[in-house]
Coordinates of N, CA and C in Angstrom, one line a residue:
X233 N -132.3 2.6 97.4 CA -132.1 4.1 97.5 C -130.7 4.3 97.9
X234 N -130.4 5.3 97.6 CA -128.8 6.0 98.2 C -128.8 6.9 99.2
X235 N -128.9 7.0 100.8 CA -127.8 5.6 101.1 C -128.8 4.4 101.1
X236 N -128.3 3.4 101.3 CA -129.4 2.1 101.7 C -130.3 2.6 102.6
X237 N -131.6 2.1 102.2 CA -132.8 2.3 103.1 C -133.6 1.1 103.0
X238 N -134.5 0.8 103.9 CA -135.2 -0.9 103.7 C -136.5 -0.1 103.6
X239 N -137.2 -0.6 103.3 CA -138.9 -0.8 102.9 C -139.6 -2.0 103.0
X240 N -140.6 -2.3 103.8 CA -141.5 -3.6 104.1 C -142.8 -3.0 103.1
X241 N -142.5 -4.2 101.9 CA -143.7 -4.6 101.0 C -144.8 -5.0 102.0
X242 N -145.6 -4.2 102.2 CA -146.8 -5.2 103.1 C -147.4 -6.4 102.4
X243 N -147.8 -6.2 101.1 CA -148.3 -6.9 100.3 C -147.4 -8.5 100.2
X244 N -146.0 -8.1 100.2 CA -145.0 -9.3 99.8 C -144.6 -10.2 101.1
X245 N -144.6 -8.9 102.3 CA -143.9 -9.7 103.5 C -145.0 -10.8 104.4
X246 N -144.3 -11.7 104.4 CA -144.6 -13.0 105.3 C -144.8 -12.7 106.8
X247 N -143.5 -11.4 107.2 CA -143.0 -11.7 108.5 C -142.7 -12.8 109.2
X248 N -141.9 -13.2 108.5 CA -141.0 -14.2 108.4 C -139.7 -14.3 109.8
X249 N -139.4 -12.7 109.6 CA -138.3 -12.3 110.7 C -136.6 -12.6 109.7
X250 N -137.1 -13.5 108.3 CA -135.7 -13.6 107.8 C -134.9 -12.8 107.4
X251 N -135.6 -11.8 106.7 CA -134.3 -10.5 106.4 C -134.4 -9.7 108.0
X252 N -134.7 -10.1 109.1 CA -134.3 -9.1 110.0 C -132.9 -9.9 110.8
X253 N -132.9 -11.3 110.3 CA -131.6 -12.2 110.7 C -130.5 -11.7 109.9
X254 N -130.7 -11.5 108.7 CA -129.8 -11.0 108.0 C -129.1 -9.6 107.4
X255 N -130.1 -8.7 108.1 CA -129.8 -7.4 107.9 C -128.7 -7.0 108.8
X256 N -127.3 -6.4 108.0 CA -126.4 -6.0 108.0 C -126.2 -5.0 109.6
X257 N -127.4 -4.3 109.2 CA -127.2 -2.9 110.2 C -128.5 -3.0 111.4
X258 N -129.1 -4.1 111.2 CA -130.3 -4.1 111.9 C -131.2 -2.9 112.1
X259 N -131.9 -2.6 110.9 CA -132.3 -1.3 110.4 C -133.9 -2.0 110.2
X260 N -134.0 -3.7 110.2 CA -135.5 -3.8 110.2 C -136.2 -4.1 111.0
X261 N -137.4 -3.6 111.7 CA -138.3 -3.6 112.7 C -139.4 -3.8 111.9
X262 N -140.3 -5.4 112.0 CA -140.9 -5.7 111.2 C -142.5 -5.3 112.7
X263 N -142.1 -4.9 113.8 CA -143.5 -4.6 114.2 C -143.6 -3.0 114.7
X264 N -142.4 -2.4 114.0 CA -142.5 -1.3 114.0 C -143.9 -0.4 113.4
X265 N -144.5 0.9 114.6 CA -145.4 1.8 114.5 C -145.2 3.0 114.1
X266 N -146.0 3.5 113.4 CA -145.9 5.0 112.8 C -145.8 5.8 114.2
X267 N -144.8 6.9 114.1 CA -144.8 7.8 114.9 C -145.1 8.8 114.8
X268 N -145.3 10.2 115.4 CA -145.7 11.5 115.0 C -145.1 12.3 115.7
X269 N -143.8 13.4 115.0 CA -143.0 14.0 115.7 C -143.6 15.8 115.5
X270 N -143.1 16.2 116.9 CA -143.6 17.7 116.6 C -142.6 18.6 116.8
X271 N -142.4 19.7 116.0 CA -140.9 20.1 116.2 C -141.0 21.5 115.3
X272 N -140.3 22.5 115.5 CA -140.4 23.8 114.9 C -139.1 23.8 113.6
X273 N -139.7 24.4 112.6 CA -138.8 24.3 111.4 C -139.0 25.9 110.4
X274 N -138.2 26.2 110.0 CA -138.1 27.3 109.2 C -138.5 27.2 108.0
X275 N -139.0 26.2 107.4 CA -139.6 25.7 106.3 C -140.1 24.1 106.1
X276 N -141.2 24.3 105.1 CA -141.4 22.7 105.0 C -141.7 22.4 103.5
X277 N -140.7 21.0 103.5 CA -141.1 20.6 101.9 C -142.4 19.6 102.3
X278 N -143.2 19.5 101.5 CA -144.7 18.5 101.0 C -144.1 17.8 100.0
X279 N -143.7 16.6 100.1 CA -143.4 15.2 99.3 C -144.4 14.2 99.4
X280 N -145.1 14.3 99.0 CA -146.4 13.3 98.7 C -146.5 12.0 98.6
X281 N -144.9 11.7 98.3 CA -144.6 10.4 97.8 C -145.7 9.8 96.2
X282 N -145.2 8.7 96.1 CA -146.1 8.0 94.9 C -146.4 6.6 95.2
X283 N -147.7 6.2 94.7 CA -148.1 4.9 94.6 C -147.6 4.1 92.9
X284 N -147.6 3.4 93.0 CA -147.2 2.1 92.1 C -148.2 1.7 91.1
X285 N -148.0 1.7 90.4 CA -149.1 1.7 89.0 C -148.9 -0.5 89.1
X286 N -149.7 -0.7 88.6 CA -150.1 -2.5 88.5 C -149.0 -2.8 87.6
X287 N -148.1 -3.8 88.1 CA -146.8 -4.2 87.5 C -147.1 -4.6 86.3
X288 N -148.2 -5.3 86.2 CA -148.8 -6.0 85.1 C -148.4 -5.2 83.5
X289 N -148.5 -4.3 83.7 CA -148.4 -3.6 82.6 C -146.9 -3.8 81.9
X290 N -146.0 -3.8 83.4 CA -144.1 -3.5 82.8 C -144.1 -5.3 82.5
X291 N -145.0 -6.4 81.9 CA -144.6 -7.5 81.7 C -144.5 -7.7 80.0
X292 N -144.8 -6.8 79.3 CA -144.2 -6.5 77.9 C -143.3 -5.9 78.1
X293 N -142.5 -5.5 78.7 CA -141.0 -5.1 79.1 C -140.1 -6.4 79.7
X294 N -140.6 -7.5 79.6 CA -139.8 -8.6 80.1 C -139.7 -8.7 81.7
X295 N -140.6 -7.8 82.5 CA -140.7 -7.9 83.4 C -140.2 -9.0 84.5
X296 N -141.0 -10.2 84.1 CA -141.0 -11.5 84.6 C -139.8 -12.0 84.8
X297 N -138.4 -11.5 83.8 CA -137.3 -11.9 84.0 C -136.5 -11.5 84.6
X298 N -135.9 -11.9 85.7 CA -134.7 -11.8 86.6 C -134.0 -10.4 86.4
X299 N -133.5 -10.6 84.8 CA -132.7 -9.5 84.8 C -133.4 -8.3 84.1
X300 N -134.5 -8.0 84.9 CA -135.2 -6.7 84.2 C -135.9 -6.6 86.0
X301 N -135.2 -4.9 85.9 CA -136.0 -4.8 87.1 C -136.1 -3.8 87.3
X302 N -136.9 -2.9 88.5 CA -137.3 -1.6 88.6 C -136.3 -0.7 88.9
X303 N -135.9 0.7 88.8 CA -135.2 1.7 89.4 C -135.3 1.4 90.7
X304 N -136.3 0.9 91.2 CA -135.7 0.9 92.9 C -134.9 -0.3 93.2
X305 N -135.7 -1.3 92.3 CA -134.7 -2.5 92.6 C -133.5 -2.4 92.4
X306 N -132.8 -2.2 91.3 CA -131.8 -1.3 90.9 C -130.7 -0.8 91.7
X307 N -131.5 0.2 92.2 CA -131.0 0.7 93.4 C -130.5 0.0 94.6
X308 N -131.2 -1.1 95.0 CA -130.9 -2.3 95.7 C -129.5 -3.1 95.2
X309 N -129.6 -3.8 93.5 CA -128.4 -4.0 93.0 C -127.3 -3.2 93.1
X310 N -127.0 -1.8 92.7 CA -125.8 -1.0 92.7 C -125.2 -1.3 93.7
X311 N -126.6 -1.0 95.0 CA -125.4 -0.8 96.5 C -124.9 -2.1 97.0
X312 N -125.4 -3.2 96.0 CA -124.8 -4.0 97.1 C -124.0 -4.9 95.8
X313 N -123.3 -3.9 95.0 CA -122.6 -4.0 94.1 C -122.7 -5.1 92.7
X314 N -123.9 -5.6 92.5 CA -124.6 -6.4 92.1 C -124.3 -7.6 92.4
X315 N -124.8 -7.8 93.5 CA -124.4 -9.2 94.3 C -123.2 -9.6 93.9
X316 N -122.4 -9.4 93.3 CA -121.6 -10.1 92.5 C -121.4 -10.0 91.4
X317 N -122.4 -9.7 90.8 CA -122.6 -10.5 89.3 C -122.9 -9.3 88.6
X318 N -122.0 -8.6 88.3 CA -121.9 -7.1 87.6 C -122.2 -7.5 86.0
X319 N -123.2 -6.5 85.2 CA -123.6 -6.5 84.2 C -122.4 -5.9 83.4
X320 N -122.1 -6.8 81.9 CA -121.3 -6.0 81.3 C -122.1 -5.1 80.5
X321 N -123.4 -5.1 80.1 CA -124.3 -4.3 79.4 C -125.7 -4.0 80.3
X322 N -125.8 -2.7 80.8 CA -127.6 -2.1 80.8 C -128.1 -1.6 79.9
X323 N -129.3 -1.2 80.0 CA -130.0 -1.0 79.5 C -131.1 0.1 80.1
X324 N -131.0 1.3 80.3 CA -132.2 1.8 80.7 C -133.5 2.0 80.2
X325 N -134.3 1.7 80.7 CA -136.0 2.1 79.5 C -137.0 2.9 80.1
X326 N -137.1 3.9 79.3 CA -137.6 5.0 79.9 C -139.2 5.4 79.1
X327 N -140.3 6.2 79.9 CA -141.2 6.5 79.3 C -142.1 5.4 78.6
X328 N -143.3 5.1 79.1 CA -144.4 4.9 79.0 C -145.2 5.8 79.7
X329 N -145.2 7.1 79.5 CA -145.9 7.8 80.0 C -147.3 7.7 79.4
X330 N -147.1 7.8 77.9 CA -148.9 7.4 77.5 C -149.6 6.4 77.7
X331 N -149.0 5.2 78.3 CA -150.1 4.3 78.7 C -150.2 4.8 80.2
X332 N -150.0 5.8 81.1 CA -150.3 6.0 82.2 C -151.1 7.4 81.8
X333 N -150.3 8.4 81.4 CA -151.8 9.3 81.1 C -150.9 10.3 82.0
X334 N -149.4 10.1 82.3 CA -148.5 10.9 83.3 C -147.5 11.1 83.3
X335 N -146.3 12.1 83.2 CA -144.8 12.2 83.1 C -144.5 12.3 84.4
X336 N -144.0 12.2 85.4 CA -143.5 12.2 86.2 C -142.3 13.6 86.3
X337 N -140.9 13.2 85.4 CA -140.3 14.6 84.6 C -139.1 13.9 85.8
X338 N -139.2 12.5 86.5 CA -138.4 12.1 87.4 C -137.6 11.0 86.8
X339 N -138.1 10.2 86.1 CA -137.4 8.5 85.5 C -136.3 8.7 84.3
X340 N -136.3 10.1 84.2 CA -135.1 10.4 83.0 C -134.0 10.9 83.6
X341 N -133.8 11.8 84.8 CA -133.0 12.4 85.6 C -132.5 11.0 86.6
X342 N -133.4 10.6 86.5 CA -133.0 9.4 87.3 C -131.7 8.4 87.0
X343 N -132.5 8.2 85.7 CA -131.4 7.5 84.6 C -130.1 7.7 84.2
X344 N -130.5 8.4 83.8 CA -129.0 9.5 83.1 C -128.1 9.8 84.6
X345 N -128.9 10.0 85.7 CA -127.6 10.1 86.6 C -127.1 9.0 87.5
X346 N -127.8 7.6 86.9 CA -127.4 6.5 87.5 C -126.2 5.9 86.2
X347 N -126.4 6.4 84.9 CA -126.1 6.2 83.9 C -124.5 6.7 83.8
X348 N -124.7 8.0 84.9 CA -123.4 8.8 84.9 C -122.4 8.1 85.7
X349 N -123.2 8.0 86.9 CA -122.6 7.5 87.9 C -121.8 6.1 87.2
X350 N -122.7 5.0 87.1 CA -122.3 3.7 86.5 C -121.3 4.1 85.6
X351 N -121.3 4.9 84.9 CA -120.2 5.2 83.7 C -118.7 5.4 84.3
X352 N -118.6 6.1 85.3 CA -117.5 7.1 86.1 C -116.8 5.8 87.1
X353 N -117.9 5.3 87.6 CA -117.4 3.9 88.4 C -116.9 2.2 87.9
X354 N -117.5 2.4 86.6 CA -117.3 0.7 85.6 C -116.9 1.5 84.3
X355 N -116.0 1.6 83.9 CA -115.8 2.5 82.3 C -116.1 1.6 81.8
X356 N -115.9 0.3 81.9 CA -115.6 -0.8 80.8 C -117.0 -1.5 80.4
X357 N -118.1 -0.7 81.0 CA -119.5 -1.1 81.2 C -120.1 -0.4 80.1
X358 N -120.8 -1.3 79.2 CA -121.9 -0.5 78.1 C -123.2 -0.4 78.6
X359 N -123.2 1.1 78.3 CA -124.9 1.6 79.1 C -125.6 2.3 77.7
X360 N -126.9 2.2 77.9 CA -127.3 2.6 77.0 C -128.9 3.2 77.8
X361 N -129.2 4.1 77.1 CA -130.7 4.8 77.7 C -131.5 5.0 76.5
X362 N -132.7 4.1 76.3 CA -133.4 3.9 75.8 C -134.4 5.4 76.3
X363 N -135.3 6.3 75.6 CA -136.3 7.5 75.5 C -136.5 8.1 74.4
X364 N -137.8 8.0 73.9 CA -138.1 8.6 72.7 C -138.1 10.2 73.1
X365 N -138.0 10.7 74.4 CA -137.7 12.3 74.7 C -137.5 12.6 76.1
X366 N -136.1 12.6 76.1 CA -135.9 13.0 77.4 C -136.6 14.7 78.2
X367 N -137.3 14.1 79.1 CA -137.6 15.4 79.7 C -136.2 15.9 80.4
X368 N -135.7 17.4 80.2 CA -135.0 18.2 81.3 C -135.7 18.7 82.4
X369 N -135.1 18.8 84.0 CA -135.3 18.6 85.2 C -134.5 19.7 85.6
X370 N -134.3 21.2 85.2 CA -132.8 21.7 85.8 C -131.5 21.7 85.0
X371 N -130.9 21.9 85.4 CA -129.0 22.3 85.3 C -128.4 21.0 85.8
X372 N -128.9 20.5 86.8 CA -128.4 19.1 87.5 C -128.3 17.9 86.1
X373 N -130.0 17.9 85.7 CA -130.0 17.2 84.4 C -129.2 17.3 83.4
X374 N -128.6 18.6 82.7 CA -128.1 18.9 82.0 C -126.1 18.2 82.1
X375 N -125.9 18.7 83.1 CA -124.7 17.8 84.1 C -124.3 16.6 83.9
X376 N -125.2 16.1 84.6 CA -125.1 14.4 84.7 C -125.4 13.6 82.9
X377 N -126.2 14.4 81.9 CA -126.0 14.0 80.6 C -125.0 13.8 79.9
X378 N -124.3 15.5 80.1 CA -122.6 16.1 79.6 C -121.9 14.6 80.5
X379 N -122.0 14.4 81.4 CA -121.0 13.5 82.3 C -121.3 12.3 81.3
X380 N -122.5 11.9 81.2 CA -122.7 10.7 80.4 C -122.4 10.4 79.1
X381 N -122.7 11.2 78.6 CA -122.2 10.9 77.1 C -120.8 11.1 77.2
X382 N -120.0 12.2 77.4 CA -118.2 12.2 77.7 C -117.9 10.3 78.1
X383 N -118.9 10.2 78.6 CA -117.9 8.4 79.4 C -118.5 7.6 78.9
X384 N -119.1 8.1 77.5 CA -119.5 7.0 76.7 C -121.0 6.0 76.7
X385 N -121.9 6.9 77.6 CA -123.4 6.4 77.8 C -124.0 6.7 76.0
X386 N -124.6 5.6 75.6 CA -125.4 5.5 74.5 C -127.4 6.2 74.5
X387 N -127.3 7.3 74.2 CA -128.5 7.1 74.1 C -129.5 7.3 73.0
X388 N -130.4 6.5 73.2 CA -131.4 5.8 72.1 C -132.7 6.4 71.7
X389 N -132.7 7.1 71.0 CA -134.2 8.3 70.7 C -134.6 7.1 70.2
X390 N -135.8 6.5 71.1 CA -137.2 5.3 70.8 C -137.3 4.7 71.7
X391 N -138.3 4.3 71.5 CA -139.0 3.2 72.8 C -138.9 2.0 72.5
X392 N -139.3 1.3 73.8 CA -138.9 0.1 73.6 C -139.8 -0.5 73.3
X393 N -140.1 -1.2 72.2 CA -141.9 -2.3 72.3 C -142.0 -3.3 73.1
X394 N -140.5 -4.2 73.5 CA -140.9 -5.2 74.3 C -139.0 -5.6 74.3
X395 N -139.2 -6.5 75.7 CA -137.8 -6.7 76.0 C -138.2 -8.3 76.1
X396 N -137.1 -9.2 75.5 CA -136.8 -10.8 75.5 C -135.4 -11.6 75.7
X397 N -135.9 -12.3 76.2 CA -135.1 -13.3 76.3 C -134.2 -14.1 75.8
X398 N -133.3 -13.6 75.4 CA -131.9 -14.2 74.0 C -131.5 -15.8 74.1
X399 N -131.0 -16.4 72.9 CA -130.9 -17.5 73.3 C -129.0 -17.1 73.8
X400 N -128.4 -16.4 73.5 CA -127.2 -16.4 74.3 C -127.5 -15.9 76.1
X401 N -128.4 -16.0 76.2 CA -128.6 -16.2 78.2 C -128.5 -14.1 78.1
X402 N -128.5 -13.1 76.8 CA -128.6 -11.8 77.0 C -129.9 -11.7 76.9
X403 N -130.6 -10.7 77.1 CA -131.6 -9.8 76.8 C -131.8 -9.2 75.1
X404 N -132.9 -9.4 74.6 CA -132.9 -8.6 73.6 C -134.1 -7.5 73.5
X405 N -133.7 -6.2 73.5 CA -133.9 -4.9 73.5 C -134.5 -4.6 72.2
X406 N -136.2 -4.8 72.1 CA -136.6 -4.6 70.8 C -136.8 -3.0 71.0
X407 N -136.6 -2.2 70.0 CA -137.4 -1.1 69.4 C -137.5 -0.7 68.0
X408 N -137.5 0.7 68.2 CA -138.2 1.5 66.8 C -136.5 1.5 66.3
X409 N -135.7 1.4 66.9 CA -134.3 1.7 66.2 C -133.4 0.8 65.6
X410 N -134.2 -0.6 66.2 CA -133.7 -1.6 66.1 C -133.7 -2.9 67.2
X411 N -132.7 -3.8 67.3 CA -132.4 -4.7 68.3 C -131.0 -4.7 69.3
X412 N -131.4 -4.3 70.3 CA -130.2 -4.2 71.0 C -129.8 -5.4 72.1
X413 N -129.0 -5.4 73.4 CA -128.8 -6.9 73.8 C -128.4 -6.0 75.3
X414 N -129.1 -6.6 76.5 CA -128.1 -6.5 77.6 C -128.1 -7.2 78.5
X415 N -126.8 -7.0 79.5 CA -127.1 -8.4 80.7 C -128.8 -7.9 81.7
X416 N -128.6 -6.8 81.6 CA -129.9 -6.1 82.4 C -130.0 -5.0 81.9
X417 N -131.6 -4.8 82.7 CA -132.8 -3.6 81.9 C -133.3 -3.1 83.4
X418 N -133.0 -2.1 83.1 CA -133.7 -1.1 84.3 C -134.9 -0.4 83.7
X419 N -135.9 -0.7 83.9 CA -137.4 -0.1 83.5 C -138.1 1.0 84.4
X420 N -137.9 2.2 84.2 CA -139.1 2.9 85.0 C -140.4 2.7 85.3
X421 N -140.6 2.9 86.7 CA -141.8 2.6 87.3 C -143.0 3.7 86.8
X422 N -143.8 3.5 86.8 CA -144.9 4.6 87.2 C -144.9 5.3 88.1
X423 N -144.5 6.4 87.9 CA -144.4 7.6 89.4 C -145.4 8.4 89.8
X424 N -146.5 7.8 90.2 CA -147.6 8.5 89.8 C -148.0 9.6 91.7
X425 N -148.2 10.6 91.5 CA -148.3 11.1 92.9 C -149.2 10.8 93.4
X426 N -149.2 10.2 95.1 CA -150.1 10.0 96.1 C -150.7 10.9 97.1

């Protein structure tokens, strides 16, 4: 997330204590308890958050491979400048909403403004955003598009059928448009509300 934020997978964590040896800011409390604050406010937003649809599904997306990973993971790579190992090509992939049965109206605004951002910060980076229809989200959306395309973001009316494994060590980006190639694939999650 922007700024950095940590999250404990309950499902994944060991409690190991290792990433709390290694965290930068000491921001993880692995026996930390929910609190309950009470306080007077002039308004309140209801953010519901979302649960996680069964990864299982994003594994025709190439899931399984290293370099395909979620918007939040993602998010993890940017900030920490991709370990090192900066992509000269992404790939965004957007929409499978009909095998969930749900638009979100979130994983395209998402894109396009990570798409912008990436573009404004690495010129020399080829981005490309795969969506057979982008949902609009606002004026914000509309923005961050104009930004995108001006800096040379590619985007791809079709979906993706399946993402593989190249024998040059790239990605190959199957769809309805054709075959495309990147060092990495950022895949939308299922945003489904909780």
């Amino acid at each position: 997330a922007i700024p950095d934020s940590y999250n404990i997978v309950e499902s994944a964590c060991t409690k190991c204590g290792k990433c709390v040896e290694v965290c930068p800011t000491g921001a993880i409390d692995l026996n930390a308890e929910e609190k309950v604050f009470e306080k007077e406010f002039g308004a309140v937003v209801i953010a519901t958050g979302f649960k996680e649809k069964d990864r299982e599904v994003l594994k025709s997306l190439g899931y399984e491979y290293s370099e395909v990973v979620t918007f939040l993971e993602f998010e993890r790579f940017r900030a920490k400048n991709f370990f090192g190992k900066r992509p000269k090509e992404i790939a965004f992939v957007l929409c499978k909403a009909d095998e969930v049965g749900y638009c979100s109206r979130l994983c395209c605004l998402a894109a396009v403004k990570s798409a912008a951002i990436l573009s404004k910060q690495f010129p020399e980076m080829k981005i490309r955003v795969f969506a057979p229809n982008l949902k609009t989200t606002g004026r914000a959306f509309e923005e961050f598009k104009r930004r995108a395309e001006v800096a040379g973001v590619e985007f791809v009316k079709a979906c993706v059928d399946r993402i593989e494994n190249g024998e040059d060590g790239k990605l190959r980006i199957l769809s309805q448009n054709g075959e495309f190639s990147a060092d990495m694939a950022v895949i939308s999650e299922f945003l489904i509300p909780s």
